[in-house]
Coordinates of C-alpha atoms in Angstrom, one line a residue:
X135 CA -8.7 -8.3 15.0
X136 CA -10.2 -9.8 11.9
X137 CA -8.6 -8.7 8.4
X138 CA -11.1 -6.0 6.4
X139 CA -12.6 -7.2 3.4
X140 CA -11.9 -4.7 0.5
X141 CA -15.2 -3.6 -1.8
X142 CA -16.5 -5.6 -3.7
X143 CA -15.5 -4.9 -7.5
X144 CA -16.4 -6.5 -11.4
X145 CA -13.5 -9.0 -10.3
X146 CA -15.0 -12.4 -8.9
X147 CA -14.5 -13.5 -5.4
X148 CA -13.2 -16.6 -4.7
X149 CA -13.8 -18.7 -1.9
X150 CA -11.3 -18.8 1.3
X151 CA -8.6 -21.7 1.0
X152 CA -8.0 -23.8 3.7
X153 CA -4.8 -22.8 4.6
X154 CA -5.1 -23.4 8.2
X155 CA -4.9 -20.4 10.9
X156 CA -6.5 -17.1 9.7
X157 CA -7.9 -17.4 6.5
X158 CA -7.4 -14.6 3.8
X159 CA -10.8 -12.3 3.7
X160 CA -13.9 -12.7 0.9
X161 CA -12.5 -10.0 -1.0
X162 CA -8.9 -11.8 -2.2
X163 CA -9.6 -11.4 -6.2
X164 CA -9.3 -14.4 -8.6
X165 CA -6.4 -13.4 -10.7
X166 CA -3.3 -14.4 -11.1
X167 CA -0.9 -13.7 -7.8
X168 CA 2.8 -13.4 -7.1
X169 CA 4.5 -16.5 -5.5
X170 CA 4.9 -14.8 -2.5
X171 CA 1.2 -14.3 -1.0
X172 CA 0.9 -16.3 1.9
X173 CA -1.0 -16.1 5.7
X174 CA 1.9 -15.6 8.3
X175 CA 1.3 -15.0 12.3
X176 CA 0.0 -11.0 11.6
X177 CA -0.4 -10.8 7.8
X178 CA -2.3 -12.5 5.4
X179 CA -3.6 -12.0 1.7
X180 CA -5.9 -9.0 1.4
X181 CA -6.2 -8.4 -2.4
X182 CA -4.8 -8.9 -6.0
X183 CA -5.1 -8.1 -9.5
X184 CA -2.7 -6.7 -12.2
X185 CA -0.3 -9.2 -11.0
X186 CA -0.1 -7.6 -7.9
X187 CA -0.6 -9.4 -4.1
X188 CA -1.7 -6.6 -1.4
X189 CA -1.2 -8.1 2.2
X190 CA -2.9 -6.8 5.3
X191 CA -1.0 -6.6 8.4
X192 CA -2.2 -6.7 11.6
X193 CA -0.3 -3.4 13.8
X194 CA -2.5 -4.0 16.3
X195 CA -0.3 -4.4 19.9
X196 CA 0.4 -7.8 20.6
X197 CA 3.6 -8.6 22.8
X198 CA 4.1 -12.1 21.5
X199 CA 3.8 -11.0 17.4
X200 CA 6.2 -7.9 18.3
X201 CA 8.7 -10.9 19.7
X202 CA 8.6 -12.7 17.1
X203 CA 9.1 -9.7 14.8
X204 CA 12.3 -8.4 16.1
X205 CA 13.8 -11.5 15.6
X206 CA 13.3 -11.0 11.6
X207 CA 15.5 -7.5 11.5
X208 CA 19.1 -6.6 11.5
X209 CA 21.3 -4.9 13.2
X210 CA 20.4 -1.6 11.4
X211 CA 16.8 -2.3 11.4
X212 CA 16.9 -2.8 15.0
X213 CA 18.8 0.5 15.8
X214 CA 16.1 2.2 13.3
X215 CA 13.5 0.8 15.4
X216 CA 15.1 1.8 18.8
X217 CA 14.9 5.1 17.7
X218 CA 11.1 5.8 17.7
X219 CA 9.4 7.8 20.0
X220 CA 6.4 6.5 20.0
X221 CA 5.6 3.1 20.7
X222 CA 2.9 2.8 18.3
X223 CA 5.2 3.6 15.3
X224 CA 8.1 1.5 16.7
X225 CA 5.4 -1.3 16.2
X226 CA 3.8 -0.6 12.8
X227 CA 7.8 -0.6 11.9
X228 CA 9.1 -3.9 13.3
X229 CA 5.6 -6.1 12.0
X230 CA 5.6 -4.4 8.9
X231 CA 9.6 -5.1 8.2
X232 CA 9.3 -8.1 9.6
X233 CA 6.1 -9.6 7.2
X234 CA 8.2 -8.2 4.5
X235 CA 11.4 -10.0 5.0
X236 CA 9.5 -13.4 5.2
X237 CA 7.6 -12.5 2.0
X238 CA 10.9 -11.5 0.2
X239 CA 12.8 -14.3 1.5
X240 CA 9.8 -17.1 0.0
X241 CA 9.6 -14.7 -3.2
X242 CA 13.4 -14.4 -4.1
X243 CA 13.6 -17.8 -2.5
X244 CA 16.6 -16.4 -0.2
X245 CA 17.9 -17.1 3.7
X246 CA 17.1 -13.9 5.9
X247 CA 20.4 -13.2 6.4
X248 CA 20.8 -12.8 2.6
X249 CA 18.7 -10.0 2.1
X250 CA 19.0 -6.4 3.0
X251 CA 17.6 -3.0 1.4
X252 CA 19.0 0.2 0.0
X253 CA 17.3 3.5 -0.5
X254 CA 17.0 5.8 -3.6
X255 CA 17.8 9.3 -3.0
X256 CA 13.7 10.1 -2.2
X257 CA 13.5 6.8 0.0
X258 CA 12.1 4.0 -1.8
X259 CA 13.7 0.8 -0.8
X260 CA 15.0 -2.0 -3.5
X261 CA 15.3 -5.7 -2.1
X262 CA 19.3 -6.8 -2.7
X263 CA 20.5 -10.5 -2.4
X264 CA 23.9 -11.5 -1.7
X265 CA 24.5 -8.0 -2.5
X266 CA 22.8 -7.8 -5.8
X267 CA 19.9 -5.6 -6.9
X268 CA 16.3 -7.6 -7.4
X269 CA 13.7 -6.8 -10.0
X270 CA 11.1 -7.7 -7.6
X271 CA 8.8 -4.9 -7.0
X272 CA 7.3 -4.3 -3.0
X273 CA 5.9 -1.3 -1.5
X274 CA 4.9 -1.0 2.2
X275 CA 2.5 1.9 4.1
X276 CA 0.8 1.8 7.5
X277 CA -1.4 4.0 9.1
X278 CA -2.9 3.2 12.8
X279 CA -3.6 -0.5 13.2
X280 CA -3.3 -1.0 9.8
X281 CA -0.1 -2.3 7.5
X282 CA -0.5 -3.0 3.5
X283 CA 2.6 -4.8 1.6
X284 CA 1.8 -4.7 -2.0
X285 CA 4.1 -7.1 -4.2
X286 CA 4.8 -7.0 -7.8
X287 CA 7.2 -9.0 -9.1
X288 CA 6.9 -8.1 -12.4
X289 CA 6.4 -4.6 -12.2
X290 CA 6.6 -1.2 -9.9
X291 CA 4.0 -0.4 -7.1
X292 CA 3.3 1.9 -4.7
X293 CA 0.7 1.7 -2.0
X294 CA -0.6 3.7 1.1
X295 CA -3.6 3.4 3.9
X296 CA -4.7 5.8 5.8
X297 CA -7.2 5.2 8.9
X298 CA -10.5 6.8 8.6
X299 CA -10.1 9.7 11.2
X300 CA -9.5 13.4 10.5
X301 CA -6.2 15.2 10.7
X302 CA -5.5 18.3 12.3
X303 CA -4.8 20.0 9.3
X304 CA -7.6 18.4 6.8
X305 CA -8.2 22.2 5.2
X306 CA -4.3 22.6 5.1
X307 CA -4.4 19.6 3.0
X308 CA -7.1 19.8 1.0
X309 CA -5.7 23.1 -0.1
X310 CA -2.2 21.6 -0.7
X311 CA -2.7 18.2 -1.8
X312 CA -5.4 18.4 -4.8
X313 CA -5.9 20.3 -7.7
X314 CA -8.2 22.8 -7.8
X315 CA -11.5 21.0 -9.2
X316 CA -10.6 17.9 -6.6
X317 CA -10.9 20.9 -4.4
X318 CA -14.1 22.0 -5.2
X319 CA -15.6 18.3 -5.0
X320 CA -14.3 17.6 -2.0
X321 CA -15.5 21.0 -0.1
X322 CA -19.0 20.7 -1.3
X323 CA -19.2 17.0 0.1
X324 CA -21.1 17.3 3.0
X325 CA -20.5 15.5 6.6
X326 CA -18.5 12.9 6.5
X327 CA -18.2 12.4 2.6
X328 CA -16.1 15.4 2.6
X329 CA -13.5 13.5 5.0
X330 CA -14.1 9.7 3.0
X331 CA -13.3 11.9 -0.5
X332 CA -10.5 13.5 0.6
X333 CA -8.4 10.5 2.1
X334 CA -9.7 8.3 -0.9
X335 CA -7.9 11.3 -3.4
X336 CA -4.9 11.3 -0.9
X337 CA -3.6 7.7 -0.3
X338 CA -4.5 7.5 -4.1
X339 CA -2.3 10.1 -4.8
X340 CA 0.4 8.8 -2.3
X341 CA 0.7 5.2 -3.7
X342 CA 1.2 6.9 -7.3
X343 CA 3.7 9.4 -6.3
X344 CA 5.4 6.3 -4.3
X345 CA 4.8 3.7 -7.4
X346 CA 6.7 6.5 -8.9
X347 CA 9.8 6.7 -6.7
X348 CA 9.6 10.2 -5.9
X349 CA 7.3 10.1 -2.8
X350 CA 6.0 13.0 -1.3
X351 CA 8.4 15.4 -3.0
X352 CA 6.2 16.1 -6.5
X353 CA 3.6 18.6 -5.9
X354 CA 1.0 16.3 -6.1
X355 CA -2.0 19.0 -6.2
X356 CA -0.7 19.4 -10.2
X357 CA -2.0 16.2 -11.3
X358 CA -5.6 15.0 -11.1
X359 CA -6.9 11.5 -10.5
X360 CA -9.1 9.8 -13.0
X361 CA -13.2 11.4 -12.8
X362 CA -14.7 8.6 -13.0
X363 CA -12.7 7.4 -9.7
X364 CA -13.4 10.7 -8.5
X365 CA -17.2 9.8 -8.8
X366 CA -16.4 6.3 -7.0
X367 CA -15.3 3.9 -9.8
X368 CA -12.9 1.7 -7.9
X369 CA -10.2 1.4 -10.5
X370 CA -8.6 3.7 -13.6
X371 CA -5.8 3.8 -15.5
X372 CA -3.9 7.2 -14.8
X373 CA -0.5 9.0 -17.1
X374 CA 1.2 11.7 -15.3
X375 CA 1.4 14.9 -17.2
X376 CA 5.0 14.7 -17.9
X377 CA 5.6 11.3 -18.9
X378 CA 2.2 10.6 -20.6
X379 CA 4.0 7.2 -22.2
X380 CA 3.9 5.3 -18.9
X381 CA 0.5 4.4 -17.9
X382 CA -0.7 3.4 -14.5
X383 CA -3.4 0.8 -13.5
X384 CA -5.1 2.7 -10.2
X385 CA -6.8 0.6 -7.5
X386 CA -9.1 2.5 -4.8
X387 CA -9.0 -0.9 -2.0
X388 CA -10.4 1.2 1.0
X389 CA -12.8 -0.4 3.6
X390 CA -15.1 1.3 6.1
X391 CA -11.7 1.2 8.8
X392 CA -9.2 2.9 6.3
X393 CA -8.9 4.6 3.0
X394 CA -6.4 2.7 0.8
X395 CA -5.1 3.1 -3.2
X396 CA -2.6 0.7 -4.9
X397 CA -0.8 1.6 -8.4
X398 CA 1.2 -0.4 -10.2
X399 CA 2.5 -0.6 -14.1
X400 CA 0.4 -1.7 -16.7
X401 CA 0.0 -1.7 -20.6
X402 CA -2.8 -0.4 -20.7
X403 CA -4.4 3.1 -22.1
X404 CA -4.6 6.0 -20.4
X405 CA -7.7 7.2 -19.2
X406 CA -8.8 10.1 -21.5
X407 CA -10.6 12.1 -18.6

């Protein structure tokens, strides 16, 4: 399965390096990236601005990749993994782990072995070496046959992806998940712009509330995102309502497969509307 190629945005696209194997898509954005953004056997660079590197992985089945995956966890990991249900997300967990370890270990320039994660008390991970903390900023989501790993090493991120299908409860969530005028844009979208608006809004949503480190536990319907990417605009600038002083740089990176947001820290202003 080829890697999608986010929209095209004001940023410039760069040609694809010849870094043998896959080659990252047309949409990887000439900015500056993280150390760490490399092509491995079912990831490869997918995106980056603000300082931030977003890597596709591949989730797709593939006996040989899931091989060499395992190989990458630990003994926890491993006994996490044995306990899915579901095949499918005993997969998405074991690539996506495993791209992330190999990412970590040539970012924070450490052996495997070495590094290991802990939890905060609403579940986002922290990278420790030799048992201390790293600064290094990572997020990871999935959703069907799609992973994203967004890396920030100078900063905090959050990311999510959602495949472009409905959910059995889409009116459930549209009446829990956005505020009330969100609402009212997204139920007077018509055919299948009611169901590209809504998952746009959520994993936008999602990757702030992650970027955040508080997940899925905020009520999420009390703040709004920015209008103008309400109206499509592809990136913002967002404050949450209680801490108005940290500001937010707000990427919508959805293809036609999946809907996709990435938000990371930034200097700059907040949007005013």
């Amino acid at each position: 399965m080829s890697t999608p190629t986010p929209a095209e945005s004001s940023s410039t696209i760069i040609p694809k390096p010849d870094r043998g194997g896959s080659p990252p898509p047309e949409g990887l954005l000439n900015v500056a990236c993280p150390p760490a953004v490399q092509s491995g056997g079912w990831w490869q660079p997918f995106a980056a601005f603000d300082g931030v590197a977003v890597l596709h992985v591949d989730l797709a089945p593939d006996a040989l990749n899931e091989q060499r995956a395992w190989a990458w966890l630990d003994p926890a990991e491993r006994q996490r993994a044995d306990q899915f249900r579901h095949g499918g997300a005993k997969r998405q967990y074991v690539l996506c782990r495993s791209a992330l370890r190999s990412l970590l270990c040539d970012a924070l320039s450490c052996r495997n072995e070495q590094l290991a994660f802990r939890a905060s008390k609403h579940g986002k991970p922290s990278a420790f070496v030799g048992g201390s903390k790293s600064a290094f900023g990572f997020n990871v989501s999935h959703g069907g046959r799609h992973g994203l790993i967004a890396l920030a090493p100078d900063g905090t991120v959050g990311v999510d992806v959602e495949e472009r299908s409905a959910p059995r409860n889409l009116d459930v969530l549209v009446d829990t998940v956005l505020s009330p005028g969100e609402r009212a844009e997204v139920m007077a979208a018509a055919g299948d712009e009611k169901l590209r608006l809504f998952l746009n809004l959520w994993t936008m949503k999602e990757a702030l509330s992650k970027a955040r480190g508080v997940g899925m536990s905020m009520d999420v319907s009390g703040f709004e995102i920015p209008h103008g990417m309400l109206r499509g605009t592809r990136g913002g600038v967002f404050c949450f309502p209680d801490v108005p002083d940290l500001t937010w740089a707000l990427h919508n990176v959805g293809t036609d497969d999946f809907a996709a947001a990435v938000a990371c820290t930034t200097q700059a202003v907040c949007d005013a509307s």
